[in-house]
Short mmCIF file of C-alpha atoms in Angstrom, two decimals:
data_model
loop_
_atom_site.label_atom_id
_atom_site.label_comp_id
_atom_site.label_asym_id
_atom_site.label_seq_id
_atom_site.Cartn_x
_atom_site.Cartn_y
_atom_site.Cartn_z
CA MET A 885 -125.87 -185.47 -250.60
CA LEU A 886 -124.80 -184.23 -247.18
CA SER A 887 -126.69 -181.39 -245.57
CA PRO A 888 -124.72 -178.34 -244.37
CA ASP A 889 -125.07 -179.61 -240.82
CA ASN A 890 -123.73 -183.02 -241.80
CA LYS A 891 -120.76 -181.36 -243.52
CA PHE A 892 -120.06 -179.43 -240.36
CA ASP A 893 -120.29 -182.60 -238.28
CA SER A 894 -117.93 -184.40 -240.68
CA HIS A 895 -115.38 -181.62 -240.45
CA THR A 896 -115.68 -181.57 -236.68
CA ARG A 897 -115.13 -185.32 -236.45
CA SER A 898 -112.05 -185.00 -238.71
CA ALA A 899 -110.68 -182.26 -236.49
CA GLU A 900 -111.28 -184.40 -233.42
CA ARG A 901 -109.44 -187.35 -235.03
CA VAL A 902 -106.46 -185.13 -235.86
CA ALA A 903 -106.44 -183.80 -232.32
CA THR A 904 -106.17 -187.34 -230.93
CA LEU A 905 -103.22 -188.38 -233.15
CA PRO A 906 -99.97 -189.03 -231.26
CA THR A 907 -97.78 -185.95 -230.96
CA LEU A 908 -94.13 -185.93 -231.98
CA GLY A 909 -91.54 -186.43 -229.28
CA ALA A 910 -89.44 -183.86 -227.50
CA HIS A 911 -86.66 -184.07 -230.06
CA ALA A 912 -89.03 -183.11 -232.87
CA LYS A 913 -90.42 -180.14 -230.96
CA ALA A 914 -87.04 -178.47 -231.21
CA ALA A 915 -86.90 -178.87 -235.01
CA GLY A 916 -86.24 -175.81 -237.04
CA ALA A 917 -83.71 -174.22 -234.67
CA LYS A 918 -81.65 -171.48 -236.29
CA ILE A 919 -77.92 -171.84 -236.95
CA VAL A 920 -75.99 -169.51 -234.63
CA SER A 921 -72.38 -170.55 -235.31
CA ILE A 922 -70.26 -172.40 -237.86
CA GLU A 923 -66.73 -173.08 -236.63
CA HIS A 924 -63.84 -174.95 -238.19
CA PHE A 925 -60.79 -176.59 -236.62
CA ARG A 926 -57.58 -177.44 -238.43
CA VAL A 927 -56.20 -180.50 -236.61
CA ALA A 928 -53.35 -182.95 -237.12
CA PRO A 929 -52.46 -184.77 -239.17
CA ARG A 930 -54.23 -182.99 -242.08
CA TRP A 931 -57.91 -182.67 -241.24
CA LEU A 932 -60.40 -179.79 -241.14
CA LEU A 933 -63.37 -180.37 -238.84
CA VAL A 934 -66.58 -178.31 -238.87
CA LYS A 935 -68.92 -177.66 -235.94
CA ILE A 936 -72.40 -176.16 -236.33
CA ALA A 937 -74.42 -175.01 -233.31
CA THR A 938 -78.06 -173.90 -233.14
CA GLU A 939 -79.95 -171.50 -230.92
CA ASP A 940 -81.23 -174.34 -228.73
CA GLY A 941 -77.71 -175.58 -227.94
CA ALA A 942 -77.68 -178.54 -230.34
CA VAL A 943 -74.42 -179.33 -232.11
CA GLY A 944 -73.42 -181.20 -235.27
CA TRP A 945 -69.97 -182.10 -236.61
CA GLY A 946 -68.66 -182.66 -240.14
CA GLU A 947 -65.38 -182.89 -242.00
CA ALA A 948 -64.21 -180.63 -244.83
CA SER A 949 -60.68 -182.00 -245.11
CA LEU A 950 -58.99 -181.34 -248.45
CA GLU A 951 -55.46 -182.64 -248.12
CA GLY A 952 -52.91 -179.88 -248.61
CA HIS A 953 -55.45 -177.10 -249.15
CA ALA A 954 -56.97 -176.42 -245.71
CA GLU A 955 -56.56 -172.66 -245.99
CA ALA A 956 -58.50 -172.54 -249.26
CA VAL A 957 -61.38 -174.53 -247.77
CA GLU A 958 -61.43 -172.21 -244.75
CA GLY A 959 -62.13 -169.39 -247.20
CA GLY A 960 -65.03 -171.38 -248.63
CA LEU A 961 -66.39 -171.96 -245.14
CA ALA A 962 -66.24 -168.21 -244.44
CA SER A 963 -68.49 -167.61 -247.44
CA LEU A 964 -70.94 -170.30 -246.31
CA ARG A 965 -70.99 -168.87 -242.80
CA ASP A 966 -72.14 -165.53 -244.19
CA ARG A 967 -74.98 -167.21 -246.06
CA LEU A 968 -76.16 -169.77 -243.51
CA LEU A 969 -76.04 -168.08 -240.11
CA GLY A 970 -79.60 -167.48 -238.93
CA THR A 971 -81.12 -170.05 -241.29
CA ASP A 972 -83.18 -173.12 -240.38
CA SER A 973 -80.85 -176.00 -239.52
CA ASP A 974 -83.46 -178.56 -240.59
CA ARG A 975 -83.40 -177.35 -244.19
CA ILE A 976 -80.39 -179.42 -245.22
CA GLU A 977 -81.22 -179.53 -248.91
CA ASP A 978 -81.84 -175.81 -249.01
CA ALA A 979 -78.45 -175.23 -247.36
CA TRP A 980 -76.84 -177.50 -249.97
CA GLN A 981 -78.48 -175.58 -252.81
CA VAL A 982 -77.31 -172.29 -251.33
CA ALA A 983 -73.79 -173.65 -250.95
CA TYR A 984 -73.66 -174.97 -254.51
CA ARG A 985 -75.62 -172.37 -256.43
CA GLY A 986 -75.51 -169.27 -254.23
CA GLY A 987 -72.03 -168.07 -255.11
CA PHE A 988 -72.17 -168.09 -258.93
CA TYR A 989 -68.88 -170.06 -259.18
CA ARG A 990 -69.59 -173.62 -258.22
CA GLY A 991 -68.15 -177.08 -257.84
CA GLY A 992 -64.53 -178.11 -257.74
CA PRO A 993 -62.56 -179.51 -254.81
CA VAL A 994 -62.37 -176.39 -252.63
CA LEU A 995 -65.97 -175.18 -252.65
CA SER A 996 -67.36 -178.71 -252.66
CA SER A 997 -65.21 -179.70 -249.68
CA ALA A 998 -66.44 -176.68 -247.71
CA ALA A 999 -70.05 -177.56 -248.56
CA SER A 1000 -69.35 -181.19 -247.61
CA GLY A 1001 -68.28 -180.31 -244.09
CA VAL A 1002 -71.38 -178.19 -243.55
CA ASP A 1003 -73.68 -180.82 -245.05
CA GLN A 1004 -72.28 -183.60 -242.85
CA ALA A 1005 -72.64 -181.42 -239.77
CA LEU A 1006 -76.29 -180.62 -240.57
CA TRP A 1007 -77.10 -184.33 -241.01
CA ASP A 1008 -75.32 -185.07 -237.73
CA LEU A 1009 -77.30 -182.29 -236.07
CA LYS A 1010 -80.63 -183.56 -237.37
CA GLY A 1011 -79.91 -187.14 -236.39
CA LYS A 1012 -79.04 -186.07 -232.86
CA ARG A 1013 -82.14 -183.88 -232.71
CA PHE A 1014 -84.39 -186.85 -233.48
CA GLY A 1015 -82.26 -189.36 -231.59
CA VAL A 1016 -81.56 -191.60 -234.59
CA PRO A 1017 -78.56 -192.43 -236.80
CA VAL A 1018 -78.35 -190.61 -240.13
CA TRP A 1019 -78.96 -193.89 -241.96
CA GLN A 1020 -82.45 -193.97 -240.44
CA LEU A 1021 -83.13 -190.52 -241.92
CA LEU A 1022 -81.92 -191.83 -245.30
CA GLY A 1023 -84.59 -194.54 -245.33
CA GLY A 1024 -83.17 -197.16 -243.02
CA ARG A 1025 -80.42 -199.72 -243.44
CA VAL A 1026 -80.33 -202.25 -246.26
CA ARG A 1027 -77.54 -204.41 -244.75
CA ASP A 1028 -76.43 -205.62 -241.33
CA LYS A 1029 -72.71 -204.80 -241.46
CA ILE A 1030 -70.25 -202.96 -243.70
CA GLU A 1031 -67.31 -204.61 -245.44
CA VAL A 1032 -64.11 -202.54 -245.30
CA TYR A 1033 -60.66 -202.51 -246.86
CA SER A 1034 -57.49 -200.58 -246.13
CA TRP A 1035 -54.49 -199.34 -248.09
CA ILE A 1036 -51.02 -200.87 -247.89
CA GLY A 1037 -47.72 -199.59 -249.18
CA GLY A 1038 -44.02 -200.17 -248.86
CA ASP A 1039 -40.85 -199.95 -250.90
CA GLY A 1040 -40.04 -203.43 -252.07
CA LEU A 1041 -41.75 -206.78 -251.75
CA ASP A 1042 -40.95 -207.63 -248.12
CA PRO A 1043 -42.32 -204.37 -246.60
CA LEU A 1044 -45.47 -204.77 -248.71
CA VAL A 1045 -46.02 -208.31 -247.47
CA ASP A 1046 -45.43 -207.20 -243.87
CA ALA A 1047 -48.07 -204.48 -244.32
CA ALA A 1048 -50.52 -207.00 -245.76
CA LYS A 1049 -49.98 -209.36 -242.83
CA ALA A 1050 -50.58 -206.45 -240.45
CA ARG A 1051 -53.95 -205.80 -242.10
CA LEU A 1052 -54.90 -209.46 -241.70
CA SER A 1053 -54.07 -209.26 -238.00
CA GLN A 1054 -56.24 -206.14 -237.70
CA GLY A 1055 -59.23 -208.06 -239.07
CA PHE A 1056 -59.24 -206.93 -242.70
CA ARG A 1057 -60.04 -209.39 -245.47
CA ALA A 1058 -59.46 -206.96 -248.34
CA ILE A 1059 -56.79 -204.37 -249.11
CA LYS A 1060 -55.80 -201.89 -251.80
CA MET A 1061 -52.15 -201.74 -252.80
CA ASN A 1062 -50.13 -199.09 -254.52
CA GLY A 1063 -49.08 -200.88 -257.68
CA THR A 1064 -47.47 -198.23 -259.81
CA ALA A 1065 -44.99 -196.21 -257.76
CA GLU A 1066 -42.02 -197.20 -259.87
CA ILE A 1067 -43.60 -196.99 -263.33
CA LYS A 1068 -43.12 -193.98 -265.56
CA TRP A 1069 -45.40 -192.90 -268.38
CA LEU A 1070 -43.68 -195.28 -270.74
CA ASP A 1071 -41.49 -197.85 -269.04
CA SER A 1072 -39.93 -201.27 -269.56
CA THR A 1073 -41.75 -204.57 -269.30
CA ARG A 1074 -39.60 -205.32 -266.22
CA ALA A 1075 -41.60 -202.70 -264.34
CA LEU A 1076 -44.80 -204.55 -265.24
CA ASP A 1077 -43.31 -207.82 -264.03
CA SER A 1078 -42.52 -206.23 -260.66
CA VAL A 1079 -46.14 -205.14 -260.18
CA LEU A 1080 -47.44 -208.59 -261.07
CA GLU A 1081 -45.06 -210.26 -258.60
CA ARG A 1082 -46.06 -207.96 -255.77
CA PHE A 1083 -49.77 -208.33 -256.49
CA ALA A 1084 -49.64 -212.14 -256.72
CA THR A 1085 -47.59 -212.45 -253.52
CA VAL A 1086 -50.03 -210.33 -251.50
CA LYS A 1087 -53.07 -212.13 -252.87
CA GLU A 1088 -51.57 -215.50 -251.90
CA LEU A 1089 -51.94 -214.43 -248.26
CA GLY A 1090 -55.71 -214.87 -248.64
CA LEU A 1091 -56.69 -211.24 -249.15
CA GLU A 1092 -58.94 -209.72 -251.77
CA VAL A 1093 -56.73 -207.17 -253.49
CA ALA A 1094 -57.47 -203.98 -255.42
CA ILE A 1095 -54.67 -202.07 -257.11
CA ASP A 1096 -54.35 -198.29 -257.39
CA PHE A 1097 -52.70 -196.87 -260.52
CA HIS A 1098 -52.99 -193.29 -259.11
CA GLY A 1099 -53.46 -191.98 -262.64
CA ARG A 1100 -49.68 -192.14 -263.01
CA LEU A 1101 -49.52 -194.09 -266.24
CA HIS A 1102 -49.50 -193.15 -269.88
CA LYS A 1103 -52.28 -194.93 -271.73
CA ALA A 1104 -49.86 -197.35 -273.41
CA MET A 1105 -48.58 -198.62 -270.03
CA ALA A 1106 -52.02 -198.65 -268.42
CA LYS A 1107 -53.32 -200.88 -271.21
CA GLN A 1108 -50.45 -203.33 -270.81
CA LEU A 1109 -50.73 -203.45 -267.02
CA ALA A 1110 -54.51 -203.94 -267.04
CA CYS A 1111 -54.27 -206.80 -269.52
CA ALA A 1112 -51.39 -208.41 -267.60
CA LEU A 1113 -53.32 -208.21 -264.31
CA GLN A 1114 -56.53 -209.69 -265.69
CA PRO A 1115 -55.66 -213.37 -265.02
CA LEU A 1116 -54.88 -212.46 -261.39
CA LYS A 1117 -58.44 -211.14 -260.89
CA PRO A 1118 -58.04 -207.90 -258.92
CA MET A 1119 -61.05 -206.68 -256.97
CA PHE A 1120 -60.74 -203.51 -259.09
CA ILE A 1121 -58.14 -201.22 -260.63
CA GLU A 1122 -58.37 -197.63 -259.42
CA GLU A 1123 -57.64 -194.56 -261.53
CA PRO A 1124 -55.85 -196.48 -264.31
CA LEU A 1125 -55.79 -193.09 -266.04
CA LEU A 1126 -56.63 -189.65 -264.74
CA SER A 1127 -60.34 -188.88 -264.75
CA GLU A 1128 -59.87 -186.00 -267.21
CA ASN A 1129 -58.68 -188.55 -269.81
CA MET A 1130 -62.19 -189.76 -270.50
CA GLU A 1131 -61.45 -190.98 -274.03
CA GLY A 1132 -58.48 -193.04 -272.85
CA LEU A 1133 -60.53 -194.52 -270.01
CA ARG A 1134 -63.28 -195.44 -272.47
CA GLN A 1135 -60.75 -197.27 -274.64
CA LEU A 1136 -59.25 -199.03 -271.63
CA SER A 1137 -62.65 -200.15 -270.36
CA GLN A 1138 -63.17 -201.98 -273.64
CA LEU A 1139 -59.88 -203.90 -273.29
CA THR A 1140 -60.30 -205.46 -269.85
CA SER A 1141 -62.93 -207.22 -267.77
CA ILE A 1142 -61.36 -205.98 -264.51
CA PRO A 1143 -63.72 -203.52 -262.81
CA ILE A 1144 -62.51 -199.94 -263.24
CA ALA A 1145 -62.91 -197.64 -260.23
CA LEU A 1146 -62.50 -193.88 -259.95
CA GLY A 1147 -64.16 -190.79 -258.56
CA GLU A 1148 -62.08 -189.29 -255.76
CA ARG A 1149 -61.32 -186.33 -258.07
CA LEU A 1150 -64.93 -185.87 -259.17
CA TYR A 1151 -67.12 -183.57 -257.10
CA SER A 1152 -70.75 -183.79 -258.20
CA ARG A 1153 -73.31 -185.94 -260.00
CA TRP A 1154 -72.63 -183.84 -263.09
CA ASP A 1155 -68.94 -184.76 -262.97
CA PHE A 1156 -69.90 -188.45 -262.86
CA LYS A 1157 -72.63 -188.21 -265.50
CA GLU A 1158 -70.57 -189.00 -268.61
CA PHE A 1159 -68.65 -191.79 -266.91
CA PHE A 1160 -71.96 -193.49 -266.17
CA SER A 1161 -73.71 -192.85 -269.48
CA GLN A 1162 -70.72 -194.01 -271.53
CA GLY A 1163 -70.18 -197.16 -269.47
CA ILE A 1164 -66.59 -196.20 -268.59
CA ILE A 1165 -66.47 -197.19 -264.92
CA ASP A 1166 -67.76 -200.07 -262.82
CA VAL A 1167 -67.13 -198.67 -259.34
CA ALA A 1168 -67.90 -195.07 -258.34
CA GLN A 1169 -65.67 -193.65 -255.58
CA PRO A 1170 -66.94 -190.21 -254.56
CA ASP A 1171 -65.55 -188.83 -251.33
CA PRO A 1172 -68.27 -187.47 -248.99
CA SER A 1173 -65.83 -184.83 -247.73
CA HIS A 1174 -65.11 -183.57 -251.26
CA ALA A 1175 -68.23 -184.38 -253.28
CA GLY A 1176 -70.91 -182.30 -251.56
CA GLY A 1177 -71.29 -184.26 -248.35
CA ILE A 1178 -73.87 -186.92 -247.57
CA SER A 1179 -76.54 -185.22 -249.68
CA GLU A 1180 -74.67 -185.17 -253.00
CA THR A 1181 -72.82 -188.44 -252.48
CA ARG A 1182 -76.14 -190.18 -251.98
CA ARG A 1183 -77.37 -188.75 -255.29
CA ILE A 1184 -74.20 -189.91 -257.03
CA ALA A 1185 -74.79 -193.41 -255.65
CA ALA A 1186 -78.38 -193.40 -256.90
CA ALA A 1187 -77.24 -192.33 -260.36
CA ALA A 1188 -74.62 -195.10 -260.30
CA GLU A 1189 -77.29 -197.66 -259.40
CA ALA A 1190 -79.28 -196.73 -262.50
CA TYR A 1191 -76.24 -197.70 -264.62
CA ASP A 1192 -75.46 -200.88 -262.64
CA VAL A 1193 -72.32 -199.26 -261.21
CA GLY A 1194 -71.13 -200.12 -257.71
CA PHE A 1195 -70.58 -197.58 -254.94
CA ALA A 1196 -67.36 -197.66 -252.86
CA PRO A 1197 -66.72 -194.27 -251.20
CA HIS A 1198 -63.20 -192.87 -251.11
CA CYS A 1199 -61.95 -192.09 -247.59
CA PRO A 1200 -58.31 -191.47 -246.62
CA LEU A 1201 -59.40 -188.88 -244.06
CA GLY A 1202 -60.58 -188.57 -240.46
CA PRO A 1203 -63.30 -189.94 -238.19
CA LEU A 1204 -66.19 -187.74 -239.34
CA ALA A 1205 -65.47 -188.43 -243.00
CA PHE A 1206 -65.36 -192.16 -242.31
CA ALA A 1207 -68.52 -192.02 -240.17
CA SER A 1208 -70.32 -190.23 -243.02
CA CYS A 1209 -69.25 -193.02 -245.38
CA LEU A 1210 -70.64 -195.64 -242.99
CA GLN A 1211 -74.01 -193.88 -242.80
CA LEU A 1212 -74.23 -193.95 -246.60
CA ALA A 1213 -72.98 -197.53 -246.84
CA ALA A 1214 -75.70 -198.67 -244.45
CA ALA A 1215 -78.52 -197.23 -246.57
CA ILE A 1216 -77.39 -197.51 -250.21
CA PRO A 1217 -78.31 -200.69 -252.12
CA ASN A 1218 -75.43 -200.68 -254.64
CA PHE A 1219 -72.73 -200.23 -252.00
CA MET A 1220 -69.76 -202.59 -252.53
CA ILE A 1221 -67.00 -202.00 -249.99
CA GLN A 1222 -65.74 -199.12 -247.85
CA GLU A 1223 -62.21 -197.72 -247.70
CA MET A 1224 -61.13 -197.44 -244.05
CA PRO A 1225 -58.40 -194.93 -243.13
CA ILE A 1226 -56.05 -197.10 -241.10
CA GLY A 1227 -52.32 -197.44 -241.62
CA ILE A 1228 -49.18 -195.50 -242.35
CA HIS A 1229 -50.68 -193.90 -245.42
CA TYR A 1230 -53.47 -192.23 -243.46
CA ASN A 1231 -52.37 -191.73 -239.88
CA SER A 1232 -49.29 -190.24 -238.24
CA ALA A 1233 -47.55 -190.11 -234.91
CA GLU A 1234 -49.63 -187.00 -234.17
CA ALA A 1235 -53.13 -188.40 -234.67
CA ASP A 1236 -55.04 -191.44 -235.85
CA LEU A 1237 -58.65 -192.25 -236.62
CA LEU A 1238 -59.68 -192.27 -232.93
CA THR A 1239 -57.58 -189.40 -231.50
CA TYR A 1240 -60.52 -186.96 -231.42
CA VAL A 1241 -63.24 -189.55 -230.70
CA LYS A 1242 -64.59 -190.43 -227.24
CA ASN A 1243 -66.40 -193.67 -228.17
CA LYS A 1244 -63.23 -195.55 -229.12
CA ASP A 1245 -64.99 -198.78 -230.13
CA VAL A 1246 -67.17 -197.15 -232.79
CA PHE A 1247 -65.04 -198.40 -235.71
CA ALA A 1248 -64.10 -201.86 -234.42
CA ILE A 1249 -63.28 -204.39 -237.17
CA SER A 1250 -64.53 -207.98 -237.04
CA GLY A 1251 -64.24 -210.49 -239.86
CA GLY A 1252 -63.46 -207.81 -242.39
CA HIS A 1253 -66.50 -205.74 -241.43
CA VAL A 1254 -67.39 -202.72 -239.30
CA ALA A 1255 -70.71 -202.56 -237.46
CA ILE A 1256 -73.28 -200.06 -238.66
CA PRO A 1257 -73.12 -197.08 -236.27
CA ALA A 1258 -75.97 -197.18 -233.76
CA GLY A 1259 -75.55 -193.78 -232.12
CA PRO A 1260 -77.52 -190.69 -233.13
CA GLY A 1261 -76.33 -188.53 -236.00
CA LEU A 1262 -73.04 -189.72 -237.46
CA GLY A 1263 -72.55 -191.97 -234.43
CA VAL A 1264 -69.24 -190.36 -233.45
CA ILE A 1265 -68.79 -188.53 -230.16
CA ILE A 1266 -66.16 -185.86 -230.76
CA ASP A 1267 -63.88 -184.84 -227.89
CA GLU A 1268 -64.22 -181.09 -228.38
CA ASP A 1269 -61.69 -180.23 -225.69
CA VAL A 1270 -58.99 -182.18 -227.52
CA VAL A 1271 -60.04 -180.73 -230.88
CA ARG A 1272 -59.82 -177.16 -229.58
CA ALA A 1273 -56.48 -177.77 -227.89
CA VAL A 1274 -54.91 -179.34 -230.98
CA SER A 1275 -56.39 -176.76 -233.35
CA ARG A 1276 -54.43 -173.99 -231.61
CA GLU A 1277 -51.35 -175.49 -233.26
CA GLY A 1278 -53.22 -176.32 -236.46
CA HIS A 1279 -51.28 -177.84 -239.34
CA ALA A 1280 -49.78 -176.70 -242.60
CA TRP A 1281 -49.75 -180.11 -244.25
CA ARG A 1282 -48.83 -180.18 -247.93
CA SER A 1283 -49.11 -182.96 -250.44
CA PRO A 1284 -45.69 -184.46 -251.20
CA VAL A 1285 -44.30 -183.95 -254.69
CA TRP A 1286 -43.57 -187.35 -256.20
CA ARG A 1287 -40.86 -187.82 -258.81
CA ASN A 1288 -39.88 -190.72 -261.02
CA PRO A 1289 -36.31 -192.03 -260.98
CA ASP A 1290 -35.51 -189.72 -263.92
CA GLY A 1291 -36.58 -186.67 -261.88
CA GLY A 1292 -39.86 -186.03 -263.65
CA VAL A 1293 -42.91 -185.09 -261.58
CA THR A 1294 -45.60 -187.77 -261.34
CA GLU A 1295 -49.02 -188.08 -259.69
CA TRP A 1296 -49.23 -188.35 -255.92
#
C-alpha cells in the first residue's frame, strides 16, 4: 500500500506528465466562439445560402434551398436566429437539437431545410476553425474519389440522346433520365414502349442509367413499367410511387429485382424508419439541404447501412449543398453514387454550380468521379461580394405546374 507521501508524489508526477503533453494548435484555441450573426441570401437561380459568423471573425456557409419556397424557409431561419445567436458555435449537435425540438412543431420540408442550412454552416465553420475538411471531423475518408451522375432530359428521343452525349463529353459515366413525362396514371402500353426505347437507346451509348418515375404513376402503371424495365437492368428506379404510398411501394418492391430509390421527400431518420424496417427501398436518397443537414443525413445513412441499404444523396441544388454531399460521401461506408447538379435541369442562364464559388476547379470531373474536397470545412470558397450583389435582386422562383396531355395536374 502506498504511503500518503507516495500518493502525493504519484499525483504530482501525473500532473507533470499532463503538463508536458502537446498543446492544441492555434485553431483549437479559438474553439467555442459565440455565434454573432446568421444571415441568408436568396440568389439565382433558386437557392438560399446561409452565412454564420462568430465573435472571433470566423465564418461558415450552408445551403437551405427549398425550391419554390424560399420565403417560408426564411421564416424558419428567423426563428433559428432568435434561438442560436449568442450560443457556442462548436456545439453543432446541440444546435441541431434546438432546431428540431425547440419549436414544438418539428420536421417537414420547411423547418428541416432551415435547420439544414444552419447545420451545414456550423460544420463548415468548425472545419475551417481546425483547418481540416468536414470529412475528417466525421471520422476520415473511406474512399479515394466519389462517383457522380447527372440528370438528362429532353422532349423526344433525339434531344435525350444529345443530352446523354453531352454528359459523356463532360466526363460522366452514369446518368439519370426522366422516363415518365408522358405517362398518365393509367395509360396505354404504347407509352411504356416509348420509355423502353428511350432507355435502351441511351444505355447503348455506354452509360449506366437510372430512371426517375417522379412519383407520377398510378400503381398499375408503375408495376408494368418496372417489370418491363427489368431485363434492361437500370442502375435504379427512383420514386416509382410517391413516398406516402408505402403499401404500394412495398408491393412493388416484391415484384422487381431493380433497386428502388427514394428519399428526397423524406426529412428525418424517423421518416425513413419504416422504409428500412419493411425492406421497401434499396437506395436511400436524403437531401442534406432538406433532411437536417450533414448531422441528420449522416444518421440516416448509418440507419440505412444497418438494413443493407445504399446511400445516394439527392442534390439538384447549389454549390454548398453539393459540397455537403461530397463531405458525407467521403466518410460514409454504404455510399453508392452522388447526384451532381449539372445541366439544363439544374442551372440557368443566370447562375450555375460555380457562379458563387472562387475555387472554380473544386468540382472537376474525371473518369466519372469528383475528387474528395481537400480544403477546410466544406471545401468551397464562396465569393461573398457576388452573393451579396446578386441577393439584392433575389429570386421568386416557383415550381412549374406539370400537366398531362388531358390537362390533369401531375407530379413535377
